Amino acid sequence: MNAEPERKFGVVVVGVGRAGSVRMRDLRNPHPSSAFLNLIGFVSRRELGSIDGVQQISLEDALSSQEVEVAYICSESSSHEDYIRQFLNAGKHVLVEYPMTLSLAAAQELWELAEQKVLHEEHVELLMEEFAFLKKEVVGKDLLKGSLLFTAGPLEEERFGFPAFSGISRLTWLVSLFGELSLVSATLEERKEDQYMKMTVCLETEKKSPLSWIEEKGPGLKRNRYLSFHFKSGSLENVPNVGVNKNIFLKDQNIFVQKLLGQFSEKELAAEKKRILHCLGLAEEIQKYCCSRK
């Protein structure tokens, strides 16, 4: 990516909330990966006209424009599948914020649809300093048991999906650290009138070591992550302050551009796709398990 770009890929950003705004900022700033990309405009359901000199364009124009070759899907999760399908059908490459879909079958179908196009699901949680620390800590160790609890304010399920999907970045951490997991049981406690929910999931590794994953959301709950991993050789209770997560969306963009330029091997792409589909499949299994016990 250090070479001078022979061409630039025209990009449109769909959705200009928190993630979309960061994406637009990174696209407009002089970074090595941004040199390969040209921000054409943004798509939003709101009438915004322009943002910092970047013009709003209609979805129809974004899909039909020869200038637009790449779509960044940064809208709410419930709309991802439809946007991805439309842009892939229009022959565009797609970068989408996680989760790419709210079902395993839809994700598999979209990957088949992508064929020669790049379909990239963002996972900035794997680019965090905390994850890099954990990855070093767990390597070569035999897990006896572990738990991961995430707390945050309320989140609308209609917009962001069932908690196993909206919280899929935590599941991705566990799978990336300990390998493929299987579901043992799951429960969902909800008090809709209080905007409170708690999902408790019991998983196990391929070596049958138990892992619990809890998502708890409600008014007054601060955004926090608590973890506890017990190994034969000792324990790890939470992550020390390992520094600020700088430019994680930009790091994700760098990965996407490397894919556009064909710099990822088939083996790397296949491993990433396998992990993403495994996590989406688990999330769906958890949802079905919880819903069957209501």
XYZ file of N, CA and C in Angstrom, residues 125-282:
474
model
N -13.093 -4.647 16.951
C -12.746 -5.170 18.281
C -11.487 -6.040 18.240
N -11.184 -6.613 17.070
C -9.972 -7.437 16.936
C -8.733 -6.578 16.694
N -8.937 -5.265 16.535
C -7.818 -4.339 16.300
C -7.529 -3.505 17.550
N -8.222 -3.817 18.640
C -8.044 -3.078 19.886
C -6.795 -3.536 20.628
N -6.226 -2.628 21.414
C -5.043 -2.950 22.217
C -5.363 -4.043 23.236
N -6.588 -4.010 23.796
C -6.975 -5.019 24.781
C -6.958 -6.417 24.182
N -7.444 -6.521 22.937
C -7.467 -7.838 22.297
C -6.052 -8.323 22.008
N -5.188 -7.427 21.549
C -3.784 -7.794 21.284
C -3.138 -8.314 22.569
N -3.438 -7.663 23.695
C -2.917 -8.096 25.001
C -3.428 -9.497 25.333
N -4.750 -9.699 25.194
C -5.348 -10.994 25.513
C -4.788 -12.111 24.645
N -4.632 -11.818 23.363
C -4.131 -12.824 22.417
C -2.756 -13.335 22.868
N -1.914 -12.405 23.306
C -0.578 -12.799 23.800
C -0.683 -13.593 25.092
N -1.631 -13.193 25.955
C -1.773 -13.829 27.268
C -2.271 -15.270 27.186
N -3.170 -15.559 26.239
C -3.795 -16.885 26.209
C -3.043 -17.887 25.340
N -2.137 -17.416 24.508
C -1.471 -18.320 23.561
C -0.730 -19.442 24.299
N -0.993 -20.670 23.848
C -0.304 -21.832 24.415
C -0.812 -22.274 25.770
N -1.858 -21.632 26.304
C -2.362 -21.989 27.635
C -3.609 -22.859 27.519
N -3.774 -23.770 28.481
C -4.953 -24.643 28.519
C -6.034 -24.002 29.367
N -7.148 -23.649 28.727
C -8.260 -23.007 29.429
C -9.024 -24.033 30.262
N -9.288 -23.690 31.532
C -10.133 -24.519 32.389
C -11.578 -24.012 32.333
N -11.739 -22.704 32.491
C -13.061 -22.088 32.376
C -12.880 -20.583 32.201
N -13.931 -19.921 31.711
C -13.823 -18.483 31.503
C -15.178 -17.816 31.439
N -15.170 -16.495 31.602
C -16.415 -15.739 31.490
C -16.130 -14.352 30.941
N -17.127 -13.822 30.228
C -17.045 -12.470 29.667
C -18.405 -11.809 29.857
N -18.407 -10.714 30.606
C -19.632 -9.954 30.858
C -19.493 -8.574 30.232
N -20.529 -8.169 29.478
C -20.532 -6.830 28.881
C -21.770 -6.105 29.359
N -21.579 -4.877 29.853
C -22.713 -4.057 30.282
C -22.750 -2.772 29.465
N -23.949 -2.255 29.249
C -24.111 -1.010 28.485
C -25.538 -0.507 28.658
N -25.800 0.674 28.116
C -27.150 1.229 28.137
C -28.071 0.462 27.200
N -29.374 0.792 27.215
C -30.344 0.058 26.385
C -30.039 0.181 24.894
N -30.455 -0.857 24.153
C -30.280 -0.872 22.700
C -31.559 -1.420 22.078
N -32.040 -0.766 21.025
C -33.294 -1.200 20.396
C -33.076 -2.447 19.548
N -33.748 -3.537 19.942
C -33.584 -4.801 19.216
C -34.100 -4.702 17.790
N -35.159 -3.902 17.575
C -35.730 -3.777 16.227
C -34.703 -3.210 15.244
N -33.825 -2.359 15.724
C -32.833 -1.715 14.853
C -31.512 -2.467 14.809
N -31.131 -3.060 15.940
C -29.780 -3.630 16.027
C -29.749 -5.151 16.174
N -30.929 -5.778 16.210
C -30.980 -7.228 16.244
C -30.990 -7.805 17.646
N -31.219 -9.093 17.728
C -31.204 -9.840 18.992
C -29.839 -9.644 19.656
N -29.781 -9.646 21.002
C -28.517 -9.363 21.706
C -27.312 -10.203 21.266
N -27.551 -11.420 20.820
C -26.424 -12.248 20.365
C -25.820 -11.699 19.076
N -26.622 -10.956 18.290
C -26.133 -10.315 17.061
C -25.551 -8.936 17.357
N -26.273 -8.129 18.136
C -25.750 -6.786 18.439
C -24.472 -6.876 19.265
N -24.309 -7.986 20.005
C -23.100 -8.167 20.820
C -22.096 -9.116 20.197
N -22.179 -9.307 18.889
C -21.358 -10.346 18.239
C -19.857 -10.064 18.332
N -19.484 -8.820 18.629
C -18.045 -8.535 18.767
C -17.471 -9.257 19.984
N -18.275 -9.415 21.059
C -17.793 -10.175 22.228
C -17.646 -11.654 21.876
N -18.609 -12.180 21.145
C -18.539 -13.577 20.709
C -17.316 -13.785 19.817
N -17.044 -12.807 18.969
C -15.885 -12.875 18.065
C -14.578 -12.899 18.858
N -14.511 -12.137 19.939
C -13.339 -12.189 20.836
C -13.126 -13.619 21.329
N -14.198 -14.222 21.867
C -14.080 -15.558 22.461
C -13.657 -16.599 21.428
N -14.250 -16.526 20.237
C -13.907 -17.483 19.172
C -12.465 -17.260 18.696
N -12.068 -15.992 18.573
C -10.705 -15.681 18.110
C -9.657 -16.091 19.139
N -10.035 -16.088 20.415
C -9.091 -16.470 21.481
C -9.035 -17.982 21.706
N -10.208 -18.634 21.629
C -10.268 -20.038 22.059
C -10.743 -21.021 20.988
N -10.937 -20.553 19.749
C -11.343 -21.459 18.684
C -12.854 -21.609 18.616
N -13.319 -22.450 17.724
C -14.761 -22.614 17.520
C -15.435 -23.127 18.788
N -16.629 -22.601 19.043
C -17.365 -22.916 20.271
C -18.690 -23.580 19.936
N -19.242 -24.303 20.922
C -20.575 -24.869 20.733
C -21.476 -24.388 21.868
N -22.768 -24.292 21.567
C -23.744 -23.789 22.532
C -24.207 -24.901 23.464
N -24.203 -24.613 24.760
C -24.719 -25.555 25.757
C -26.134 -25.131 26.152
N -26.292 -23.853 26.515
C -27.618 -23.331 26.880
C -27.587 -21.806 26.824
N -28.764 -21.202 26.858
C -28.859 -19.740 26.834
C -30.188 -19.303 27.430
N -30.168 -18.181 28.146
C -31.403 -17.626 28.696
C -31.442 -16.124 28.411
N -32.652 -15.590 28.314
C -32.830 -14.154 28.119
C -33.859 -13.653 29.124
N -33.400 -12.745 29.978
C -34.293 -12.101 30.945
C -34.583 -10.700 30.429
N -35.865 -10.364 30.303
C -36.243 -9.053 29.768
C -37.285 -8.373 30.640
N -37.104 -7.062 30.845
C -38.140 -6.220 31.444
C -38.290 -5.018 30.516
N -39.129 -5.190 29.514
C -39.226 -4.171 28.449
C -39.676 -2.821 28.979
N -40.539 -2.855 30.007
C -41.016 -1.584 30.565
C -39.876 -0.796 31.223
N -38.825 -1.520 31.647
C -37.646 -0.874 32.264
C -36.484 -0.732 31.292
N -36.692 -1.150 30.027
C -35.625 -1.144 29.008
C -34.414 -1.979 29.453
N -34.701 -3.064 30.198
C -33.618 -3.901 30.747
C -33.627 -5.280 30.103
N -32.434 -5.804 29.845
C -32.330 -7.183 29.379
C -30.992 -7.782 29.822
N -31.018 -9.089 30.053
C -29.791 -9.821 30.402
C -29.811 -11.159 29.682
N -28.829 -11.360 28.809
C -28.681 -12.620 28.078
C -27.491 -13.374 28.671
N -27.734 -14.609 29.094
C -26.679 -15.444 29.668
C -26.492 -16.668 28.780
N -25.279 -16.829 28.267
C -24.996 -17.914 27.317
C -23.894 -18.820 27.873
N -24.162 -20.109 27.869
C -23.146 -21.087 28.264
C -22.613 -21.770 27.005
N -21.311 -21.628 26.803
C -20.646 -22.199 25.635
C -19.576 -23.171 26.097
N -19.054 -23.951 25.149
C -17.875 -24.756 25.494
C -16.937 -24.845 24.299
N -15.644 -24.967 24.624
C -14.618 -25.069 23.593
C -14.615 -26.491 23.034
N -13.802 -26.701 22.010
C -13.714 -28.045 21.424
C -13.156 -29.055 22.435
N -12.424 -28.543 23.460
C -11.895 -29.419 24.522
C -12.843 -29.490 25.718
N -14.071 -29.020 25.528
C -15.144 -29.070 26.535
C -14.922 -28.144 27.737
N -14.088 -27.137 27.583
C -13.919 -26.157 28.666
C -15.089 -25.170 28.611
N -15.727 -24.888 29.771
C -16.896 -24.001 29.767
C -16.533 -22.515 29.679
N -17.321 -21.804 28.891
C -17.184 -20.344 28.758
C -18.566 -19.738 28.912
N -18.694 -18.735 29.774
C -19.979 -18.052 29.861
C -19.852 -16.650 29.269
N -20.896 -16.239 28.560
C -20.946 -14.914 27.933
C -22.250 -14.255 28.349
N -22.139 -13.089 28.977
C -23.318 -12.370 29.461
C -23.353 -10.966 28.863
N -24.511 -10.597 28.307
C -24.774 -9.239 27.831
C -25.871 -8.668 28.724
N -25.580 -7.582 29.415
C -26.564 -6.951 30.304
C -26.717 -5.487 29.915
N -27.934 -5.084 29.582
C -28.157 -3.716 29.111
C -29.381 -3.104 29.775
N -29.211 -1.841 30.189
C -30.312 -1.145 30.827
C -29.910 0.267 31.204
N -30.891 1.107 31.570
C -30.591 2.482 31.957
C -29.627 2.514 33.156
N -28.642 3.384 33.095
C -27.713 3.525 34.214
C -26.533 2.566 34.179
N -26.577 1.577 33.273
C -25.441 0.646 33.179
C -24.356 1.268 32.311
N -23.155 1.351 32.864
C -22.045 1.928 32.109
C -21.479 0.901 31.134
N -20.926 1.395 30.033
C -20.316 0.521 29.028
C -19.017 -0.046 29.596
N -19.038 -1.334 29.913
C -17.875 -1.979 30.536
C -17.770 -3.432 30.114
N -16.566 -3.943 30.209
C -16.294 -5.336 29.870
C -15.556 -5.967 31.049
N -16.086 -7.072 31.554
C -15.443 -7.767 32.670
C -15.134 -9.192 32.207
N -13.904 -9.627 32.396
C -13.575 -10.985 31.970
C -12.758 -11.719 33.020
N -12.858 -13.016 32.965
C -12.133 -13.882 33.888
C -11.822 -15.188 33.169
N -10.543 -15.470 32.985
C -10.122 -16.704 32.339
C -9.202 -17.477 33.282
N -9.536 -18.742 33.506
C -8.717 -19.585 34.383
C -8.027 -20.663 33.555
N -6.710 -20.708 33.678
C -5.889 -21.671 32.939
C -5.226 -22.634 33.924
N -4.681 -23.710 33.399
C -3.932 -24.635 34.253
C -2.751 -23.924 34.899
N -2.237 -22.918 34.193
C -1.021 -22.230 34.656
C -1.301 -20.910 35.382
N -2.577 -20.632 35.707
C -2.888 -19.382 36.392
C -4.166 -18.751 35.881
N -4.449 -17.546 36.352
C -5.705 -16.865 36.002
C -5.464 -15.472 35.446
N -6.449 -15.011 34.685
C -6.425 -13.655 34.153
C -7.767 -13.020 34.495
N -7.721 -11.981 35.343
C -8.934 -11.287 35.761
C -8.910 -9.873 35.185
N -9.702 -9.659 34.165
C -9.795 -8.356 33.501
C -8.481 -7.929 32.840
N -8.566 -6.902 32.046
C -7.427 -6.453 31.245
C -6.888 -5.164 31.838
N -5.590 -5.094 32.064
C -5.032 -3.839 32.568
C -5.157 -2.733 31.522
N -4.923 -1.502 31.923
C -4.957 -0.385 30.973
C -3.772 -0.523 30.024
N -4.066 -0.913 28.792
C -2.971 -1.200 27.839
C -2.835 -0.116 26.767
N -3.437 1.035 27.013
C -3.274 2.133 26.061
C -4.541 2.454 25.302
N -4.496 3.561 24.611
C -5.664 4.062 23.866
C -5.779 3.347 22.526
N -7.022 3.029 22.158
C -7.262 2.423 20.835
C -7.276 3.528 19.784
N -6.180 3.673 19.076
C -6.064 4.753 18.089
C -6.442 4.270 16.687
N -7.283 5.031 16.030
C -7.573 4.828 14.602
C -7.973 3.398 14.240
N -8.835 2.781 15.063
C -9.161 1.376 14.768
C -10.012 1.235 13.499
N -10.857 2.235 13.202
C -11.632 2.169 11.954
C -10.709 2.352 10.744
N -9.690 3.163 10.916
C -8.702 3.358 9.846
C -7.907 2.069 9.608
N -7.563 1.384 10.692
C -6.846 0.103 10.558
C -7.711 -0.911 9.814
N -9.021 -0.868 10.101
C -9.949 -1.754 9.393
C -10.014 -1.381 7.912
N -10.010 -0.086 7.614
C -10.003 0.370 6.220
C -8.740 -0.103 5.503
N -7.608 -0.098 6.206
C -6.357 -0.577 5.608
C -6.503 -2.032 5.155
N -7.144 -2.843 6.008
C -7.364 -4.264 5.685
C -8.255 -4.378 4.448
N -9.311 -3.564 4.415
C -10.237 -3.587 3.276
C -9.518 -3.226 1.974
N -8.693 -2.193 2.012
C -7.967 -1.780 0.802
C -6.997 -2.873 0.360
N -6.361 -3.540 1.312
C -5.475 -4.658 0.950
C -6.259 -5.747 0.211
N -7.498 -5.966 0.623
C -8.354 -6.946 -0.071
C -8.699 -6.458 -1.477
N -9.017 -5.165 -1.598
C -9.316 -4.597 -2.925
C -8.130 -4.773 -3.870
N -6.921 -4.656 -3.312
C -5.705 -4.731 -4.123
C -5.205 -6.173 -4.308
N -5.977 -7.134 -3.770
C -5.604 -8.549 -3.935
C -4.413 -8.968 -3.112
N -4.196 -8.291 -1.970
C -3.018 -8.576 -1.142
C -3.293 -9.565 -0.012
N -4.517 -10.120 0.031
C -4.838 -11.164 1.007
C -4.850 -12.499 0.285
N -4.292 -13.528 0.909
C -4.276 -14.849 0.283
C -5.663 -15.494 0.391
N -5.936 -16.455 -0.487
C -7.205 -17.187 -0.435
C -7.386 -17.867 0.920
N -6.260 -18.356 1.465
C -6.291 -19.046 2.760
C -6.725 -18.088 3.875
N -6.179 -16.865 3.868
C -6.536 -15.859 4.882
C -8.006 -15.469 4.761
N -8.460 -15.253 3.530
C -9.854 -14.866 3.295
C -10.816 -15.980 3.723
N -10.437 -17.228 3.434
C -11.287 -18.375 3.789
C -11.387 -18.532 5.300
N -10.265 -18.324 6.009
C -10.258 -18.447 7.471
C -11.135 -17.367 8.108
N -11.046 -16.153 7.565
C -11.856 -15.043 8.091
C -13.344 -15.305 7.852
N -13.669 -15.740 6.649
C -15.067 -16.045 6.306
C -15.615 -17.158 7.207
N -14.798 -18.172 7.449
C -15.220 -19.298 8.303
C -15.528 -18.810 9.720
N -14.667 -17.931 10.257
C -14.877 -17.392 11.606
C -16.149 -16.551 11.663
N -16.345 -15.698 10.669
C -17.519 -14.816 10.645
C -18.804 -15.648 10.577
N -18.838 -16.643 9.694
C -20.036 -17.480 9.557
C -20.263 -18.322 10.809
N -19.179 -18.776 11.441
C -19.315 -19.548 12.691
C -19.967 -18.684 13.769
N -19.521 -17.425 13.896
C -20.074 -16.521 14.908
C -21.531 -16.181 14.617
N -21.851 -15.925 13.346
C -23.239 -15.633 12.975
C -24.132 -16.848 13.225
N -23.596 -18.037 12.933
C -24.355 -19.272 13.177
C -24.625 -19.478 14.661
N -23.616 -19.202 15.496
C -23.787 -19.313 16.946
C -24.817 -18.305 17.453
